[in-house]
Coordinates of C-alpha atoms and ligand atoms in Angstrom, one line a residue:
M1 CA 0.2 -0.1 0.1
A2 CA 1.4 3.3 -0.9
E3 CA 1.8 5.6 1.7
T4 CA 0.2 9.2 1.6
F5 CA 2.7 11.8 2.3
I6 CA 1.1 15.1 1.0
K7 CA -2.5 15.6 1.4
V8 CA -4.1 19.1 -0.2
E9 CA -7.6 19.8 0.8
N10 CA -10.0 22.1 -1.0
L11 CA -6.7 24.6 -1.0
S12 CA -7.7 28.2 -2.4
Y13 CA -5.5 31.2 -2.5
L14 CA -6.2 34.9 -2.7
Y15 CA -3.7 37.6 -3.6
D16 CA -4.4 41.3 -2.8
A17 CA -2.9 43.0 -5.5
D18 CA -1.6 46.5 -5.6
D19 CA -4.5 48.0 -7.4
G20 CA -6.7 47.1 -4.5
N21 CA -8.1 43.9 -6.3
T22 CA -7.8 40.6 -5.3
R23 CA -6.8 37.8 -7.8
K24 CA -7.8 34.1 -6.9
A25 CA -4.8 32.1 -8.0
L26 CA -5.8 28.7 -6.5
K27 CA -9.3 27.5 -6.7
D28 CA -10.4 24.6 -4.7
L29 CA -7.9 22.0 -5.3
S30 CA -7.7 18.7 -3.8
F31 CA -5.2 15.9 -4.4
E32 CA -2.8 13.7 -2.7
I33 CA 0.8 12.5 -3.1
N34 CA 2.5 9.4 -2.0
K35 CA 5.8 8.9 -0.5
G36 CA 8.5 8.4 -3.3
E37 CA 6.1 9.5 -6.0
F38 CA 7.7 11.7 -8.8
V39 CA 4.8 13.9 -9.5
A40 CA 4.9 16.6 -12.5
I41 CA 3.0 19.8 -12.2
L42 CA 2.1 21.3 -15.4
G43 CA 0.4 24.4 -16.5
H44 CA 0.8 27.5 -18.8
N45 CA 2.1 30.8 -17.4
G46 CA -0.1 32.2 -14.4
S47 CA -1.7 28.9 -13.8
G48 CA -0.8 29.0 -10.1
K49 CA 2.1 26.5 -10.1
S50 CA 4.3 28.8 -8.0
T51 CA 1.5 29.8 -5.7
L52 CA 1.0 26.2 -4.7
A53 CA 4.9 25.6 -4.4
K54 CA 4.9 28.4 -2.2
L55 CA 1.9 27.0 -0.1
L56 CA 3.5 23.6 0.0
N57 CA 6.4 25.2 1.6
I58 CA 4.5 27.4 4.1
I59 CA 5.9 30.3 2.3
L60 CA 2.4 31.3 1.9
T61 CA -0.5 30.2 4.0
P62 CA -3.8 29.1 2.3
T63 CA -7.0 31.5 2.1
E64 CA -9.1 28.4 2.3
G65 CA -8.2 24.6 2.7
K66 CA -5.7 22.5 4.3
I67 CA -2.3 20.9 3.7
F68 CA -1.3 17.9 5.5
V69 CA 2.7 16.7 5.4
G70 CA 3.3 13.3 6.8
G71 CA -0.1 13.5 8.8
K72 CA 0.5 16.8 10.1
D73 CA -1.6 19.8 9.2
V74 CA 1.0 22.3 8.4
T75 CA -1.4 24.9 7.7
D76 CA -2.6 25.1 11.2
Q77 CA -2.3 28.9 12.5
N78 CA -0.6 27.5 15.9
M79 CA 2.4 26.3 14.2
S80 CA 5.5 27.2 16.0
D81 CA 8.7 28.6 14.0
E82 CA 10.3 25.4 15.0
D83 CA 7.3 23.4 13.1
I84 CA 8.1 25.5 10.3
L85 CA 11.7 24.8 10.2
A86 CA 10.9 21.1 10.6
L87 CA 8.9 21.3 7.5
R88 CA 11.5 23.3 5.1
K89 CA 13.6 20.5 6.4
T90 CA 11.4 17.9 5.2
V91 CA 10.1 19.8 2.1
G92 CA 13.0 21.4 0.1
M93 CA 12.7 23.9 -2.6
V94 CA 14.8 24.3 -6.1
F95 CA 13.6 27.7 -7.7
Q96 CA 13.9 28.7 -11.2
N97 CA 16.7 31.0 -11.6
P98 CA 20.0 29.4 -9.9
D99 CA 21.8 32.8 -9.6
N100 CA 19.0 33.7 -7.0
Q101 CA 19.7 30.7 -4.5
L102 CA 23.4 30.5 -4.4
V103 CA 24.4 32.7 -1.6
A104 CA 28.3 31.8 -0.8
T105 CA 31.2 32.5 -2.8
I106 CA 32.3 29.0 -2.9
V107 CA 30.5 26.1 -4.1
E108 CA 31.1 23.9 -1.0
D109 CA 30.3 26.9 1.2
D110 CA 27.1 27.4 -0.7
V111 CA 26.1 23.6 -0.2
A112 CA 26.9 23.7 3.4
F113 CA 24.8 26.8 4.2
G114 CA 21.6 24.7 4.6
P115 CA 22.8 22.2 7.3
E116 CA 24.7 24.7 9.0
N117 CA 21.6 26.6 9.5
L118 CA 19.9 23.4 11.0
G119 CA 22.6 23.2 13.3
V120 CA 24.3 20.1 11.8
S121 CA 27.8 19.3 13.3
S122 CA 31.0 20.3 11.5
P123 CA 32.2 16.8 10.7
D124 CA 28.7 15.7 9.6
I125 CA 28.5 18.6 7.2
R126 CA 31.7 17.8 5.6
K127 CA 30.5 14.4 5.1
R128 CA 27.3 15.5 3.4
V129 CA 29.0 18.1 1.1
D130 CA 31.5 15.9 -0.2
E131 CA 28.5 13.2 -0.5
V132 CA 26.1 15.3 -2.4
L133 CA 28.8 17.2 -4.7
G134 CA 29.7 13.6 -5.9
Y135 CA 26.1 12.9 -6.2
V136 CA 25.3 16.0 -8.8
G137 CA 28.5 15.4 -10.1
M138 CA 30.1 18.6 -9.1
T139 CA 33.2 17.4 -6.6
E140 CA 35.8 18.8 -9.3
Y141 CA 34.1 22.2 -8.8
A142 CA 34.1 22.4 -4.6
K143 CA 36.3 25.1 -4.4
H144 CA 35.0 27.0 -7.8
E145 CA 33.3 30.2 -7.5
P146 CA 29.5 29.7 -8.3
H147 CA 29.2 32.4 -10.6
R148 CA 31.6 31.3 -13.1
L149 CA 29.9 28.0 -13.4
S150 CA 27.5 27.1 -16.4
G151 CA 23.5 27.5 -15.8
G152 CA 23.2 23.7 -15.4
Q153 CA 26.0 23.5 -13.3
K154 CA 24.8 26.1 -11.0
Q155 CA 21.3 24.8 -10.8
R156 CA 23.2 21.1 -9.9
V157 CA 25.0 23.1 -7.2
A158 CA 21.4 24.5 -5.6
I159 CA 20.2 20.6 -5.8
A160 CA 23.1 19.7 -4.1
G161 CA 22.3 22.4 -1.6
V162 CA 18.9 21.1 -0.9
M163 CA 20.1 17.5 -0.9
A164 CA 22.5 18.7 2.0
M165 CA 19.3 19.3 4.3
M166 CA 18.5 15.5 3.6
P167 CA 14.6 16.4 2.7
E168 CA 12.1 13.9 2.1
C169 CA 10.7 15.8 -0.7
I170 CA 11.8 18.2 -3.0
I171 CA 10.1 20.8 -5.2
F172 CA 11.5 22.1 -8.4
D173 CA 9.8 25.1 -9.6
E174 CA 10.6 25.3 -13.1
S175 CA 14.3 24.6 -12.2
T176 CA 15.2 23.7 -15.9
A177 CA 13.5 27.0 -17.5
M178 CA 16.5 29.1 -17.7
L179 CA 18.8 26.4 -19.1
D180 CA 20.2 25.2 -22.5
P181 CA 19.5 21.8 -23.7
L182 CA 22.5 20.4 -22.4
G183 CA 22.1 21.7 -18.8
R184 CA 18.3 20.7 -18.8
K185 CA 19.3 17.4 -19.5
D186 CA 22.0 17.1 -16.7
V187 CA 19.3 18.7 -14.2
M188 CA 16.6 16.3 -15.5
E189 CA 18.9 13.2 -14.9
A190 CA 19.8 14.6 -11.4
I191 CA 16.2 14.7 -10.4
E192 CA 15.1 11.7 -11.8
R193 CA 18.1 9.9 -9.8
L194 CA 17.2 11.5 -6.5
N195 CA 13.7 10.0 -6.9
R196 CA 15.1 6.5 -8.0
D197 CA 17.8 6.0 -6.0
K198 CA 17.3 7.8 -2.9
G199 CA 13.8 7.3 -2.4
I200 CA 13.1 11.4 -2.5
T201 CA 9.5 12.3 -3.4
V202 CA 9.9 14.7 -6.2
I203 CA 7.3 17.7 -7.3
M204 CA 8.5 19.0 -10.6
I205 CA 6.7 22.0 -12.0
T206 CA 7.5 22.5 -15.4
H207 CA 5.8 23.6 -18.8
Y208 CA 7.7 21.4 -20.8
M209 CA 5.9 18.2 -21.7
D210 CA 8.7 15.8 -22.5
E211 CA 9.9 16.5 -18.9
A212 CA 6.1 15.9 -17.4
A213 CA 6.4 12.5 -19.8
R214 CA 9.0 11.4 -17.2
A215 CA 7.1 11.4 -14.2
D216 CA 5.1 8.8 -12.6
R217 CA 1.9 11.2 -12.6
V218 CA 1.2 14.4 -14.1
I219 CA -1.3 16.9 -12.4
V220 CA -2.5 19.9 -14.8
L221 CA -3.4 23.2 -13.5
D222 CA -5.3 25.6 -15.5
D223 CA -6.2 29.1 -14.2
G224 CA -5.9 27.7 -10.5
R225 CA -8.0 25.0 -11.0
L226 CA -6.7 21.2 -11.1
I227 CA -8.1 19.7 -14.5
L228 CA -6.4 16.6 -15.0
D229 CA -4.6 14.1 -12.6
G230 CA -3.2 10.7 -13.8
T231 CA -0.3 9.1 -15.7
P232 CA 1.5 10.8 -18.4
S233 CA -0.2 8.6 -20.9
E234 CA -3.6 9.2 -19.5
V235 CA -3.2 13.0 -19.2
F236 CA -1.6 12.9 -23.1
E237 CA -4.9 11.3 -24.1
E238 CA -6.8 14.9 -23.3
E239 CA -5.1 16.2 -26.2
E240 CA -7.8 18.9 -26.9
R241 CA -8.2 19.8 -23.2
L242 CA -4.5 20.5 -23.2
R243 CA -4.6 22.6 -25.9
E244 CA -7.4 24.7 -25.0
C245 CA -5.2 25.6 -21.7
G246 CA -2.1 26.3 -23.7
L247 CA -0.3 23.4 -23.5
A248 CA 0.7 20.7 -26.6
I249 CA 1.3 17.2 -26.0
P250 CA 4.9 15.8 -26.9
Q251 CA 5.3 15.5 -31.0
C252 CA 5.7 11.9 -30.5
T253 CA 2.3 11.3 -28.8
E254 CA 0.8 13.5 -31.3
L255 CA 2.1 11.5 -34.2
I256 CA 0.7 8.2 -32.5
H257 CA -2.7 10.0 -32.0
K258 CA -2.8 10.9 -35.7
L259 CA -1.9 7.6 -37.0
R260 CA -4.5 5.8 -34.9
A261 CA -7.0 8.5 -36.4
E262 CA -6.1 7.2 -39.4
G263 CA -7.0 3.8 -38.2
I264 CA -3.6 2.1 -37.7
S265 CA -3.4 -0.3 -35.1
L266 CA -0.7 0.9 -32.6
E267 CA -1.1 -0.5 -29.1
G268 CA 0.4 0.6 -25.9
E269 CA 1.4 3.9 -23.9
C270 CA 3.5 6.6 -26.1
V271 CA 4.8 9.6 -23.8
S272 CA 8.5 9.4 -25.2
L273 CA 10.3 9.0 -28.6
E274 CA 11.2 5.6 -27.3
D275 CA 7.9 4.5 -26.8
C276 CA 6.9 5.9 -30.4
V277 CA 9.9 3.8 -31.9
A278 CA 8.7 0.7 -30.2
L279 CA 5.4 1.1 -30.8
I280 CA 5.6 1.3 -34.7
E281 CA 8.3 -1.4 -34.6
R282 CA 6.0 -3.8 -33.1
S283 CA 3.0 -3.0 -35.7
L284 CA 5.4 -3.3 -38.5
K285 CA 6.7 -6.7 -37.3
K286 CA 2.7 -7.6 -37.0
Q287 CA 2.2 -6.8 -40.8
Ligands
ADP1 P1 2.7 30.5 -12.4 O1 3.8 29.8 -11.4 O2 1.8 28.9 -13.1 O3 3.2 31.0 -13.6 P2 1.7 32.0 -10.3 O4 1.4 31.1 -9.3 O5 3.0 32.6 -10.3 O6 1.5 30.8 -11.8 O7 0.8 33.2 -10.4 C1 -0.8 32.7 -10.3 C2 -1.6 33.9 -10.5 O8 -1.3 34.9 -9.5 C3 -1.1 34.8 -11.9 O9 -2.4 35.2 -12.6 C4 -0.4 35.7 -11.1 O10 -0.4 37.2 -11.7 C5 -0.9 36.1 -9.7 N1 0.0 36.5 -8.8 C6 1.2 36.0 -8.6 N2 1.9 36.4 -7.5 C7 1.5 37.6 -7.3 C8 1.3 38.5 -6.1 N3 2.4 38.5 -5.5 N4 0.3 39.3 -6.3 C9 -0.7 39.3 -7.0 N5 -1.1 38.4 -7.8 C10 -0.1 37.7 -7.9
MG2 MG1 5.9 30.1 -11.5

């Protein structure tokens, strides 16, 4: 039986905008995320993804509704500062722009910053820093200056910094959006390994369909509402619905849908190029 890790119940969030108006950024969201799951949250700009991430990390508090993490109500008004610190230790966050999250002038000091704040002992910090830098493939850059690194390298240092706090869950808020294709690939691989090898629950916010395709589950937001929740294959079946909210399915999936519409029998899931090749190969061999 899968164990529920995060439970979101009828969550709404209203911003008070500068012009005196209010803006409902999230509307009555309910969903659960299991321990060890890799969930992608997909949505067009302004659909409420970052607002949701900030709520899950208690940077914002809900206007309505509740959030439970590990069975604990983290939206309880009586949460102490210690409780909030414990939550941030459990649920880490990596943002879009690596330049905004690197704080020190040397890579290894930057990675040590989180555990130092949590009061971890110096020898343990040393061990953690060495381990996580190795994990993200940045050991040789330990003494380098972060601002001289490439975007992908900076983002991997940021991931190492969050990992060093040993969270159970990491939220990535469009953490590959500012990277070139190579940097994106490196960071995606690091995220997948965290989930697969370390069992860390991953919530990956993205507007890249090919990234969402690699998750166990995809949740789609549109204008603050949860409109789809399922496996990548189930969600990509809803091509029209996705298009209406400004999202296009991966081209390989679209190709398979078009061929099926022409009456060609292609059985099985297709969310990646590899799936697409396998489906077509199988179909050709049957003929
Ligand atoms: P996303 O991350 O999906 O692009 P956001 O969660 O950032 O979406 O924003 C959701 C909606 O809330 C948008 O319409 C945005 O304009 C609005 N919004 C975000 N931050 C603020 C803010 N600080 N004040 C007022 N409105 C905001
Ligand atoms: Mg955002």
